[in-house]
Tab-separated table of C-alpha atoms in Angstrom:
chain	number	residue	atom	x	y	z
W	1	MET	CA	-3.194	12.967	-16.119
W	2	LEU	CA	-6.176	15.342	-15.877
W	3	ALA	CA	-3.979	17.915	-17.592
W	4	GLY	CA	-3.824	15.874	-20.595
W	5	GLN	CA	-0.657	13.534	-19.931
W	6	ARG	CA	-1.157	10.068	-21.073
W	7	LEU	CA	-1.202	7.512	-18.387
W	8	TYR	CA	1.374	4.670	-18.554
W	9	VAL	CA	3.161	6.907	-21.061
W	10	ASP	CA	3.725	10.368	-19.534
W	11	VAL	CA	2.546	9.323	-16.029
W	12	VAL	CA	4.010	5.937	-15.379
W	13	GLU	CA	2.565	3.666	-12.510
W	14	ILE	CA	2.724	0.094	-11.928
W	15	ASN	CA	-0.743	0.131	-10.206
W	16	PRO	CA	-3.782	-0.874	-12.579
W	17	PRO	CA	-5.883	1.680	-13.757
W	18	LEU	CA	-9.130	1.439	-11.600
W	19	VAL	CA	-7.351	2.778	-8.596
W	20	ILE	CA	-5.922	5.936	-10.788
W	21	MET	CA	-9.450	6.648	-12.175
W	22	LEU	CA	-10.896	6.485	-8.791
W	23	ASN	CA	-8.347	8.956	-7.390
W	24	ALA	CA	-8.747	11.196	-10.576
W	25	SER	CA	-12.582	11.318	-9.664
W	26	VAL	CA	-11.505	12.847	-6.409
W	27	VAL	CA	-9.278	15.400	-7.685
W	28	LEU	CA	-12.065	16.600	-10.006
W	29	LEU	CA	-14.532	16.659	-7.452
W	30	ALA	CA	-12.086	18.731	-5.083
W	31	ARG	CA	-11.460	21.304	-8.044
W	32	LEU	CA	-15.378	21.450	-8.446
W	33	LEU	CA	-15.705	22.195	-4.630
W	34	ASN	CA	-12.257	24.579	-4.544
W	35	ILE	CA	-11.150	22.083	-1.726
W	36	SER	CA	-7.838	20.253	-1.045
W	37	ASP	CA	-7.719	17.027	-3.056
W	38	ILE	CA	-6.365	15.205	0.302
W	39	ALA	CA	-9.182	16.680	2.297
W	40	ALA	CA	-11.515	15.631	-0.390
W	41	TYR	CA	-10.131	11.966	-0.547
W	42	ARG	CA	-10.156	11.598	3.296
W	43	THR	CA	-13.751	12.500	3.300
W	44	GLU	CA	-14.801	10.276	0.620
W	45	ILE	CA	-12.918	7.411	2.147
W	46	ALA	CA	-14.628	8.203	5.491
W	47	LEU	CA	-17.961	8.213	4.213
W	48	ALA	CA	-17.480	5.035	2.180
W	49	MET	CA	-16.471	3.252	5.271
W	50	LEU	CA	-19.380	4.512	7.202
W	51	ALA	CA	-21.847	3.385	4.346
W	52	LEU	CA	-20.209	-0.136	4.169
W	53	LEU	CA	-20.441	-0.412	7.901
W	54	LEU	CA	-23.907	0.107	7.652
W	55	VAL	CA	-24.346	-2.638	4.875
W	56	GLY	CA	-22.666	-4.854	7.149
W	57	ARG	CA	-24.746	-3.816	10.294
W	58	ARG	CA	-27.993	-5.037	8.277
W	59	ALA	CA	-26.364	-8.486	7.368
W	60	LEU	CA	-25.353	-8.842	10.921
W	61	ARG	CA	-28.747	-8.033	12.093
W	62	GLN	CA	-29.792	-11.059	9.923
W	63	ILE	CA	-27.094	-13.381	11.394
W	64	LEU	CA	-27.579	-12.244	14.936
W	65	PRO	CA	-31.418	-11.348	15.266
W	66	GLU	CA	-31.663	-12.196	18.914
W	67	GLU	CA	-28.470	-10.864	20.244
W	68	PRO	CA	-28.092	-7.153	20.109
W	69	LEU	CA	-25.170	-6.857	22.443
W	70	THR	CA	-23.142	-9.075	20.287
W	71	ARG	CA	-24.210	-7.344	17.233
W	72	ALA	CA	-23.296	-4.224	18.894
W	73	GLY	CA	-19.904	-5.525	19.873
W	74	LEU	CA	-18.892	-6.571	16.582
W	75	GLY	CA	-20.209	-3.387	14.852
W	76	ALA	CA	-17.923	-1.515	17.218
W	77	ALA	CA	-15.137	-3.760	16.343
W	78	ALA	CA	-15.618	-3.179	12.529
W	79	GLY	CA	-15.442	0.505	13.214
W	80	PHE	CA	-12.504	0.223	15.316
W	81	VAL	CA	-10.473	-1.588	12.399
W	82	LEU	CA	-11.598	0.787	9.770
W	83	PHE	CA	-10.625	3.663	11.535
W	84	PRO	CA	-8.122	3.804	14.345
W	85	VAL	CA	-6.490	0.668	13.327
W	86	ALA	CA	-6.027	1.863	9.694
W	87	GLY	CA	-3.819	4.574	11.124
W	88	ARG	CA	-1.454	5.658	8.485
W	89	ASP	CA	-2.910	3.241	6.109
W	90	PHE	CA	-6.214	5.067	5.965
W	91	GLY	CA	-7.220	5.272	2.295
W	92	GLU	CA	-4.579	2.850	1.024
W	93	ARG	CA	-5.878	0.136	-1.339
W	94	GLU	CA	-5.916	-2.547	1.232
W	95	HIS	CA	-7.815	-0.484	3.491
W	96	ILE	CA	-10.682	0.067	0.828
W	97	VAL	CA	-10.452	-3.684	-0.218
W	98	LEU	CA	-11.168	-4.849	3.248
W	99	ALA	CA	-14.401	-2.656	3.723
W	100	LEU	CA	-15.492	-3.537	0.479
W	101	LEU	CA	-15.103	-7.369	1.240
W	102	LEU	CA	-16.649	-7.139	4.859
W	103	PRO	CA	-20.277	-7.294	3.137
W	104	TYR	CA	-19.301	-10.339	1.192
W	105	ILE	CA	-17.886	-12.111	4.103
W	106	LEU	CA	-21.079	-11.587	6.102
W	107	LEU	CA	-22.904	-12.693	2.874
W	108	ALA	CA	-20.856	-15.874	2.894
W	109	VAL	CA	-22.169	-16.530	6.428
W	110	LEU	CA	-25.657	-16.110	5.292
W	111	ARG	CA	-25.274	-18.676	2.348
W	112	ALA	CA	-23.618	-21.065	4.647
W	113	GLU	CA	-26.739	-21.092	7.238
W	114	ARG	CA	-28.875	-21.097	4.223
W	115	SER	CA	-30.447	-17.819	5.304
W	116	PRO	CA	-32.541	-16.057	2.731
W	117	VAL	CA	-30.638	-13.399	0.638
W	118	THR	CA	-32.445	-11.344	-1.980
W	119	ARG	CA	-30.851	-11.368	-5.676
W	120	ARG	CA	-30.373	-7.569	-5.422
W	121	THR	CA	-28.374	-7.911	-2.425
W	122	GLY	CA	-26.220	-10.695	-4.045
W	123	ILE	CA	-25.495	-8.546	-6.822
W	124	VAL	CA	-24.683	-5.409	-4.961
W	125	VAL	CA	-22.488	-7.285	-2.675
W	126	GLY	CA	-20.781	-9.194	-5.580
W	127	LEU	CA	-20.128	-5.833	-7.366
W	128	LEU	CA	-18.546	-4.431	-4.326
W	129	ALA	CA	-16.172	-7.402	-3.970
W	130	GLY	CA	-15.462	-7.352	-7.691
W	131	ILE	CA	-14.261	-3.716	-7.154
W	132	ALA	CA	-12.202	-4.910	-4.296
W	133	PHE	CA	-10.467	-7.780	-6.553
W	134	ALA	CA	-9.840	-5.308	-9.444
W	135	LEU	CA	-8.144	-2.693	-6.865
W	136	LYS	CA	-5.907	-5.456	-5.626
W	137	PRO	CA	-5.943	-8.766	-7.378
W	138	TYR	CA	-3.987	-10.669	-4.945
W	139	PHE	CA	-7.216	-10.927	-2.978
W	140	ILE	CA	-8.970	-12.970	-5.271
W	141	VAL	CA	-7.584	-15.812	-3.246
W	142	LEU	CA	-10.257	-14.908	-0.580
W	143	TRP	CA	-12.923	-15.420	-3.356
W	144	VAL	CA	-11.718	-18.583	-4.354
W	145	ALA	CA	-11.473	-19.841	-0.408
W	146	PHE	CA	-15.072	-18.753	0.147
W	147	GLU	CA	-16.322	-20.353	-3.011
W	148	ALA	CA	-14.472	-23.543	-1.899
W	149	TRP	CA	-15.817	-23.404	1.609
W	150	LEU	CA	-19.152	-23.031	0.472
W	151	ALA	CA	-19.017	-25.699	-2.195
W	152	LEU	CA	-17.334	-28.324	-0.179
W	153	GLY	CA	-19.782	-28.042	2.507
W	154	ARG	CA	-22.611	-28.091	0.195
W	155	ARG	CA	-23.856	-25.065	1.463
W	156	VAL	CA	-24.802	-23.635	-1.886
W	157	ARG	CA	-25.917	-25.397	-5.385
W	158	SER	CA	-23.099	-25.667	-7.910
W	159	TRP	CA	-25.688	-24.543	-10.756
W	160	PRO	CA	-26.552	-21.826	-11.307
W	161	PRO	CA	-24.076	-19.713	-9.684
W	162	ALA	CA	-25.111	-17.265	-6.804
W	163	PRO	CA	-25.910	-13.664	-7.761
W	164	GLU	CA	-22.850	-12.410	-6.200
W	165	THR	CA	-20.688	-14.870	-8.055
W	166	LEU	CA	-21.855	-13.932	-11.434
W	167	ALA	CA	-21.669	-10.347	-10.471
W	168	ILE	CA	-17.655	-10.367	-9.464
W	169	THR	CA	-17.117	-12.663	-12.564
W	170	THR	CA	-18.948	-10.153	-14.961
W	171	PHE	CA	-17.326	-7.030	-13.157
W	172	LEU	CA	-13.852	-8.390	-13.589
W	173	GLY	CA	-14.239	-9.783	-17.300
W	174	THR	CA	-15.777	-6.218	-18.353
W	175	TYR	CA	-12.809	-4.564	-16.412
W	176	ALA	CA	-10.201	-6.668	-17.952
W	177	ALA	CA	-11.832	-6.011	-21.539
W	178	ALA	CA	-11.985	-2.421	-20.813
W	179	VAL	CA	-8.066	-2.358	-20.019
W	180	LEU	CA	-7.266	-4.182	-23.009
W	181	LEU	CA	-9.353	-1.920	-25.167
W	182	PHE	CA	-8.885	1.403	-23.440
W	183	VAL	CA	-5.715	1.456	-21.758
W	184	PRO	CA	-3.189	-0.848	-23.816
W	185	ALA	CA	-0.254	1.055	-22.471
W	186	TYR	CA	-0.695	-0.546	-19.189
W	187	LEU	CA	0.086	-3.839	-20.714
W	188	ARG	CA	3.302	-2.644	-22.130
W	189	ILE	CA	4.327	-1.250	-18.698
W	190	VAL	CA	3.608	-4.506	-17.065
W	191	VAL	CA	5.859	-6.402	-19.554
W	192	LEU	CA	8.519	-4.096	-19.165
W	193	LEU	CA	8.245	-3.484	-15.029
W	194	ALA	CA	6.765	-6.729	-13.897
W	195	LYS	CA	9.979	-8.633	-13.409
W	196	PRO	CA	11.937	-5.730	-11.578
W	197	TYR	CA	8.965	-4.839	-9.449
W	198	SER	CA	9.030	-8.454	-8.061
W	199	ARG	CA	12.547	-7.787	-6.925
W	200	PHE	CA	11.777	-4.347	-5.483
W	201	LEU	CA	11.739	-4.693	-1.451
W	202	TYR	CA	11.445	-8.491	-1.896
W	203	ASP	CA	10.914	-10.414	0.896
W	204	PRO	CA	10.279	-14.183	0.597
W	205	PHE	CA	6.772	-15.577	0.727
W	206	LEU	CA	7.418	-18.152	3.607
W	207	HIS	CA	9.505	-15.600	5.596
W	208	LEU	CA	6.538	-13.151	5.377
W	209	LEU	CA	4.238	-15.806	6.567
W	210	VAL	CA	5.923	-15.923	10.000
W	211	THR	CA	7.515	-12.516	10.197
W	212	GLY	CA	4.994	-10.192	8.333
W	213	PRO	CA	3.752	-7.015	10.310
W	214	GLY	CA	1.117	-8.135	12.956
W	215	MET	CA	1.727	-11.787	12.384
W	216	PRO	CA	2.055	-12.527	15.961
W	217	LEU	CA	-1.509	-11.251	16.836
W	218	THR	CA	-2.919	-12.990	13.821
W	219	ALA	CA	-1.331	-16.220	14.740
W	220	CYS	CA	-2.673	-15.843	18.321
W	221	ALA	CA	-6.175	-15.303	16.898
W	222	LEU	CA	-6.256	-18.270	14.462
W	223	LEU	CA	-5.013	-20.308	17.479
W	224	VAL	CA	-7.797	-19.365	19.626
W	225	TRP	CA	-10.321	-19.964	16.811
W	226	GLY	CA	-9.090	-23.540	16.401
W	227	VAL	CA	-9.132	-24.254	20.240
W	228	LEU	CA	-12.492	-22.484	20.910
W	229	ARG	CA	-14.168	-23.040	17.668
W	230	GLY	CA	-16.177	-25.939	19.183
W	231	HIS	CA	-17.792	-23.688	21.705
W	232	ALA	CA	-19.000	-20.810	19.130
W	233	ARG	CA	-22.626	-19.904	19.315
W	234	HIS	CA	-22.350	-18.977	15.589
W	235	PRO	CA	-19.702	-21.181	14.013
W	236	SER	CA	-20.256	-20.378	10.401
W	237	LEU	CA	-19.343	-16.776	11.595
W	238	TRP	CA	-16.188	-17.813	13.096
W	239	ASP	CA	-15.291	-19.901	10.175
W	240	ALA	CA	-15.883	-17.309	7.630
W	241	THR	CA	-13.750	-14.848	9.707
W	242	ALA	CA	-10.997	-17.060	10.077
W	243	ILE	CA	-10.943	-17.962	6.304
W	244	ALA	CA	-10.883	-14.353	5.536
W	245	THR	CA	-8.118	-13.834	7.977
W	246	VAL	CA	-5.915	-16.630	6.325
W	247	SER	CA	-6.654	-15.676	2.908
W	248	CYS	CA	-5.683	-11.884	3.801
W	249	VAL	CA	-2.512	-13.290	5.009
W	250	VAL	CA	-1.839	-15.436	1.995
W	251	ALA	CA	-2.534	-12.310	-0.102
W	252	GLY	CA	-0.115	-9.938	1.922
W	253	ALA	CA	2.594	-12.306	1.870
W	254	SER	CA	2.193	-12.996	-2.030
W	255	GLN	CA	3.255	-9.442	-2.708
W	256	GLN	CA	6.738	-10.106	-1.086
W	257	LYS	CA	7.303	-6.607	0.346
W	258	GLY	CA	6.659	-6.954	3.721
W	259	LEU	CA	5.030	-3.511	3.876
W	260	ARG	CA	2.644	-2.935	6.648
W	261	TYR	CA	-0.267	-2.095	4.697
W	262	HIS	CA	0.018	-5.382	2.829
W	263	PHE	CA	-1.088	-6.927	6.202
W	264	TYR	CA	-3.511	-4.613	7.131
W	265	PRO	CA	-6.470	-6.626	6.151
W	266	SER	CA	-5.231	-9.668	7.885
W	267	PHE	CA	-4.514	-7.767	11.181
W	268	ALA	CA	-7.888	-6.296	10.965
W	269	LEU	CA	-9.761	-9.353	10.689
W	270	ALA	CA	-7.698	-10.971	13.258
W	271	VAL	CA	-8.877	-8.348	16.030
W	272	MET	CA	-12.321	-8.894	14.512
W	273	LEU	CA	-11.844	-12.430	15.102
W	274	LEU	CA	-10.659	-11.891	18.927
W	275	ALA	CA	-13.724	-9.732	19.294
W	276	LEU	CA	-15.863	-12.508	18.027
W	277	VAL	CA	-14.225	-15.118	20.429
W	278	ALA	CA	-14.894	-12.486	23.349
W	279	LEU	CA	-18.638	-12.032	22.451
W	280	ASP	CA	-19.882	-15.350	20.895
W	281	VAL	CA	-18.302	-18.161	22.485
W	282	ARG	CA	-19.911	-20.492	25.057
W	283	ARG	CA	-18.629	-20.890	28.492
W	284	PRO	CA	-15.951	-23.609	27.902
W	285	GLU	CA	-16.011	-26.644	30.278
W	286	SER	CA	-12.432	-27.194	30.677
W	287	PHE	CA	-9.878	-24.959	32.659
W	288	ALA	CA	-7.318	-24.909	29.641
W	289	ARG	CA	-10.151	-23.641	27.372
W	290	ARG	CA	-11.228	-20.962	29.730
W	291	LEU	CA	-7.431	-19.772	29.671
W	292	TYR	CA	-7.549	-19.491	25.881
W	293	ARG	CA	-10.742	-17.054	26.053
W	294	VAL	CA	-9.151	-15.054	28.738
W	295	ALA	CA	-6.127	-14.695	26.752
W	296	ALA	CA	-7.870	-13.844	23.761
W	297	VAL	CA	-9.736	-11.033	25.718
W	298	ILE	CA	-6.261	-9.838	27.234
W	299	VAL	CA	-4.804	-9.924	23.741
W	300	LEU	CA	-7.627	-7.787	22.350
W	301	THR	CA	-7.780	-5.338	25.200
W	302	GLY	CA	-4.059	-4.771	24.737
W	303	ALA	CA	-4.242	-4.194	21.024
W	304	VAL	CA	-7.109	-1.713	21.529
W	305	ALA	CA	-5.038	0.225	24.345
W	306	VAL	CA	-1.833	0.098	21.954
W	307	VAL	CA	-3.882	1.749	19.145
W	308	ALA	CA	-5.756	4.173	21.330
W	309	ALA	CA	-2.544	5.194	22.668
W	310	GLN	CA	-0.730	5.587	19.311
W	311	THR	CA	-3.761	7.697	17.922
W	312	THR	CA	-3.991	9.962	20.816
W	313	GLY	CA	-0.407	10.676	20.742
W	314	VAL	CA	-0.268	11.564	17.044
W	315	ALA	CA	-3.780	13.452	17.417
W	316	LEU	CA	-2.208	15.462	20.445
W	317	GLY	CA	1.222	16.090	18.939
W	318	VAL	CA	2.725	13.945	21.628
W	319	THR	CA	4.329	11.464	19.695
W	320	ARG	CA	7.814	12.378	18.000
W	321	ASP	CA	8.026	12.058	14.314
W	322	PRO	CA	11.271	12.760	12.772
W	323	GLU	CA	10.185	11.875	9.459
W	324	ARG	CA	7.215	14.295	9.772
W	325	SER	CA	9.250	17.198	10.988
W	326	GLN	CA	11.754	16.722	8.042
W	327	LEU	CA	8.805	16.675	5.764
W	328	GLU	CA	7.467	19.887	6.950
W	329	GLN	CA	10.877	21.532	6.599
W	330	LEU	CA	11.239	20.319	2.887
W	331	ILE	CA	7.447	21.517	2.353
W	332	GLY	CA	8.300	25.104	3.527
W	333	LEU	CA	11.302	25.134	1.337
W	334	VAL	CA	9.898	23.837	-1.859
W	335	ARG	CA	6.700	26.033	-1.075
W	336	ALA	CA	8.850	29.248	-0.894
W	337	ARG	CA	11.071	28.339	-3.963
W	338	ALA	CA	8.993	26.604	-6.362
W	339	ALA	CA	5.511	26.780	-5.598
W	340	GLY	CA	3.576	26.017	-8.809
W	341	GLU	CA	7.070	25.135	-10.553
W	342	PRO	CA	8.021	21.749	-11.528
W	343	VAL	CA	10.280	19.712	-8.864
W	344	PHE	CA	12.329	16.430	-9.509
W	345	VAL	CA	12.834	13.920	-6.662
W	346	PHE	CA	15.469	11.309	-6.846
W	347	SER	CA	14.556	8.584	-4.572
W	348	TYR	CA	13.323	4.854	-4.502
W	349	HIS	CA	11.014	5.492	-1.743
W	350	ILE	CA	7.551	7.125	-2.702
W	351	GLY	CA	7.401	8.946	0.687
W	352	SER	CA	10.165	11.393	-0.581
W	353	ALA	CA	7.882	12.838	-3.223
W	354	TYR	CA	4.552	12.511	-1.904
W	355	PRO	CA	2.850	14.188	0.057
W	356	LEU	CA	5.610	16.776	-0.279
W	357	ILE	CA	4.525	17.718	-3.909
W	358	ASN	CA	0.973	18.001	-2.786
W	359	TYR	CA	1.205	20.164	0.264
W	360	SER	CA	4.005	22.198	-1.243
W	361	GLY	CA	2.053	23.320	-4.541
W	362	ALA	CA	4.624	22.249	-6.750
W	363	ARG	CA	4.597	20.070	-9.559
W	364	SER	CA	6.359	16.731	-10.195
W	365	ALA	CA	8.867	16.818	-13.372
W	366	SER	CA	9.140	13.229	-13.058
W	367	ARG	CA	6.919	10.515	-14.971
W	368	PHE	CA	7.613	8.117	-12.188
W	369	PRO	CA	5.929	8.555	-8.409
W	370	GLN	CA	9.426	7.081	-7.118
W	371	LEU	CA	12.829	5.817	-8.864
W	372	TRP	CA	12.183	2.222	-7.534
W	373	ILE	CA	13.266	0.669	-10.881
W	374	LEU	CA	16.819	1.492	-9.983
W	375	ALA	CA	16.519	-0.262	-6.543
W	376	ALA	CA	14.983	-3.147	-8.086
W	377	ASP	CA	17.591	-3.419	-10.803
W	378	TYR	CA	20.484	-3.356	-8.265
W	379	PHE	CA	18.678	-5.289	-5.574
W	380	ASP	CA	21.338	-8.188	-5.667
W	381	ALA	CA	24.233	-6.083	-5.798
W	382	LEU	CA	22.914	-3.829	-2.790
W	383	HIS	CA	22.877	-6.827	-0.587
W	384	ARG	CA	26.237	-8.063	-1.464
W	385	SER	CA	29.552	-7.025	0.487
W	386	HIS	CA	31.747	-5.937	-2.461
W	387	PRO	CA	31.519	-2.110	-3.594
W	388	LEU	CA	28.603	-1.189	-5.659
W	389	ARG	CA	29.347	-1.039	-9.443
W	390	TYR	CA	26.852	0.626	-11.899
W	391	ARG	CA	26.467	-0.987	-15.016
W	392	ALA	CA	27.350	0.595	-18.312
W	393	PRO	CA	24.863	1.084	-21.074
W	394	ALA	CA	25.356	-1.899	-22.908
W	395	GLU	CA	24.987	-3.970	-19.833
W	396	MET	CA	21.816	-2.423	-18.738
W	397	SER	CA	18.444	-4.587	-18.545
W	398	PRO	CA	15.476	-3.320	-20.757
W	399	SER	CA	14.030	-1.687	-17.476
W	400	GLU	CA	17.201	0.253	-16.405
W	401	ARG	CA	17.698	1.546	-19.967
W	402	TYR	CA	14.144	2.668	-19.936
W	403	LEU	CA	14.714	4.686	-16.828
W	404	ASN	CA	17.757	6.513	-17.813
W	405	GLN	CA	15.908	7.520	-20.916
W	406	ALA	CA	12.878	8.733	-19.215
W	407	VAL	CA	14.796	10.507	-16.575
W	408	ARG	CA	16.808	12.462	-18.874
W	409	GLU	CA	13.719	13.273	-21.224
W	410	ASP	CA	11.939	14.650	-18.126
W	411	LEU	CA	14.761	16.625	-16.816
W	412	GLU	CA	15.223	18.313	-20.280
W	413	ALA	CA	11.753	18.742	-20.978
W	414	GLY	CA	10.675	19.889	-17.505
W	415	ARG	CA	13.564	22.008	-16.507
W	416	PRO	CA	12.426	21.651	-12.917
W	417	ARG	CA	13.373	24.395	-10.558
W	418	LEU	CA	14.466	22.268	-7.692
W	419	LEU	CA	16.172	18.814	-7.538
W	420	ILE	CA	15.656	16.961	-4.480
W	421	VAL	CA	18.119	14.156	-3.730
W	422	TYR	CA	17.776	11.359	-1.162
W	423	ARG	CA	21.436	11.477	0.154
W	424	ALA	CA	23.333	8.536	-0.156
W	425	ALA	CA	24.956	6.588	2.686
W	426	ARG	CA	28.212	5.010	2.723
W	427	ASP	CA	28.728	2.071	0.341
W	428	ARG	CA	28.256	-0.878	2.787
W	429	PRO	CA	25.783	-3.674	2.906
W	430	GLN	CA	23.880	-2.668	5.996
W	431	ASN	CA	22.687	0.622	4.374
W	432	GLY	CA	20.804	-1.175	1.830
W	433	TYR	CA	18.919	1.071	-0.603
W	434	ARG	CA	20.528	4.073	0.686
W	435	ARG	CA	24.030	2.998	-0.889
W	436	LEU	CA	22.452	4.211	-4.118
W	437	ASP	CA	24.139	7.573	-5.077
W	438	TYR	CA	21.715	9.161	-7.666
W	439	VAL	CA	23.975	12.089	-8.374
W	440	ALA	CA	26.798	9.778	-9.272
W	441	TYR	CA	24.675	7.138	-11.061
W	442	PHE	CA	22.866	9.581	-13.292
W	443	SER	CA	26.003	11.917	-13.968
W	444	ARG	CA	27.245	8.969	-16.139
W	445	ASP	CA	24.912	10.165	-18.789
W	446	PRO	CA	26.236	13.157	-20.539
W	447	GLY	CA	22.944	14.668	-21.334
W	448	ILE	CA	21.965	14.198	-17.586
W	449	ALA	CA	25.379	15.525	-16.526
W	450	ARG	CA	24.770	18.838	-18.665
W	451	VAL	CA	21.646	19.140	-16.687
W	452	PHE	CA	23.054	18.954	-13.565
W	453	SER	CA	25.707	21.533	-14.375
W	454	HIS	CA	22.946	24.235	-14.153
W	455	TYR	CA	22.117	23.243	-10.380
W	456	GLN	CA	23.808	24.251	-7.177
W	457	ARG	CA	22.895	23.189	-3.575
W	458	ILE	CA	20.862	25.447	-1.620
W	459	ALA	CA	19.954	23.331	1.526
W	460	ARG	CA	20.659	20.029	3.179
W	461	THR	CA	17.586	19.353	5.117
W	462	GLY	CA	17.716	15.857	7.092
W	463	ASP	CA	18.679	13.041	4.531
W	464	TYR	CA	17.904	15.204	1.563
W	465	ASP	CA	20.117	17.623	-0.413
W	466	VAL	CA	18.066	20.373	-2.490
W	467	PHE	CA	19.664	21.807	-5.701
W	468	GLU	CA	18.183	24.886	-7.394
W	469	ARG	CA	18.497	25.827	-11.048
W	470	VAL	CA	20.832	28.488	-11.817
W	471	PRO	CA	19.506	31.098	-14.541
W	472	ASP	CA	21.521	31.016	-17.465
W	473	GLY	CA	24.377	33.604	-17.398
W	474	VAL	CA	24.500	33.663	-13.557
W	475	ALA	CA	27.395	32.308	-11.885
W	476	HIS	CA	26.967	29.625	-9.374
W	477	THR	CA	27.171	30.767	-5.587
W	478	GLY	CA	26.649	27.435	-3.799
W	479	PRO	CA	28.345	23.849	-4.334
W	480	PRO	CA	27.672	22.304	-7.668
W	481	MET	CA	25.722	19.311	-8.339
W	482	VAL	CA	28.585	16.704	-8.471
W	483	PRO	CA	29.260	13.468	-6.969
W	484	GLU	CA	30.268	13.527	-3.134
W	485	ARG	CA	31.779	10.774	-1.211
W	486	PRO	CA	29.301	9.627	1.127
W	487	THR	CA	30.517	9.559	4.737
W	488	GLN	CA	27.508	8.466	7.124
W	489	ASP	CA	25.677	5.181	7.679
W	490	ILE	CA	21.845	5.285	7.994
W	491	LEU	CA	20.094	5.050	11.532
W	492	PRO	CA	19.169	1.447	12.789
W	493	VAL	CA	15.633	2.332	12.948
W	494	GLN	CA	15.776	3.531	9.228
W	495	ARG	CA	17.018	-0.227	8.335
W	496	ARG	CA	14.116	-1.758	10.263
W	497	THR	CA	11.329	0.325	8.420
W	498	GLY	CA	12.957	-0.198	5.074
W	499	LEU	CA	13.775	3.311	4.467
């Protein structure tokens, strides 16, 4: 985009423009400082997390003025969930959203307790929350929940609205108007791709409420809150954390994907709720309730131990990661063969192309970060037992037709040096999305088949076949890029992670 390509036309994303603009600012800063854009992004996110922790610390000092140990414990818990717990989700939108919403949650506690809040503080916290909701609109459910909690409890005046409410409303309204005015192509992409995207990685809402990532710990935290809430020293703080946790569960399940980072905010807040139970509860009178508190401490300690062990294992290189090993092999191959040149990755999974493109120094020849549209359009067929049949052009949906045209145009215009193909598994239901055979599917298009005829396979690395463009007039010395009958199934661990 920074090189002149048009967002949502030459670079196609389903994500709203705000997150892309934020990323673009990081890349510009990285170029200015002559450092890695990934290093710049990590540094910026880490500094933002620390700044938001300081904002939260000031609010906690007002909520818990006479309890320094509880403040210190909750501050440590917040730092723990924003850094080690985030893990591989560090820098995802949900990670940023949670950090931006923590001041808003604490401000709601101050409102509930009718503590004084300056207008300036309300506006700043409201703007932070507005940015969070613009980055991930699903989390607007949290705003609605808190507005209802404060209004039903008669904790705030219904009119005029609080400064933070006005700030959120103003920011979201201005943002929506700016999108309509300056990025109208985004609306066209949404109209075209919203329906297929809803099918991609589809997992029903109610199913995710029970089986979503981290739900056992989240359910445990909410159960303990319900049992021990009557013994809370600061019930408003407990209630606000519980409301935020439930809201984030709903926001994660509403996306109907089951991805880990979608449930990171609810898991992180559940850890915060367990820390709150451990630090801010009066001694329960009954033996049963004392057991609940002990259980909360045990679960919290276990979660800390598991995260600490995982983080240490990754940092020391003890934890074996086959995907990382495969990625490193691909990075070396692409860097040696196509550094600074265009590369086209055929895969429904974004992890196939990124961070491979970033680390190898190559450029993506595709307008899509991944070919998820194909997986979405064949979602039903991929889960049936009969053989997968690809549609003829006349049978294709508008999104599938658009994908084929875009891939053909990108291949012809970009003339990529390498084509990297996520190899197909056998055509069996248990192989899920890996049943898709990209070479067989796109070879049906005469234009794309002509492009493929200029390539030969130079490597087979893990789950990927790598094809290199043969210069005109030079004979092929390796296997041609033609459909081959898949002979293997994917590993069970890959089915569990959705890869």
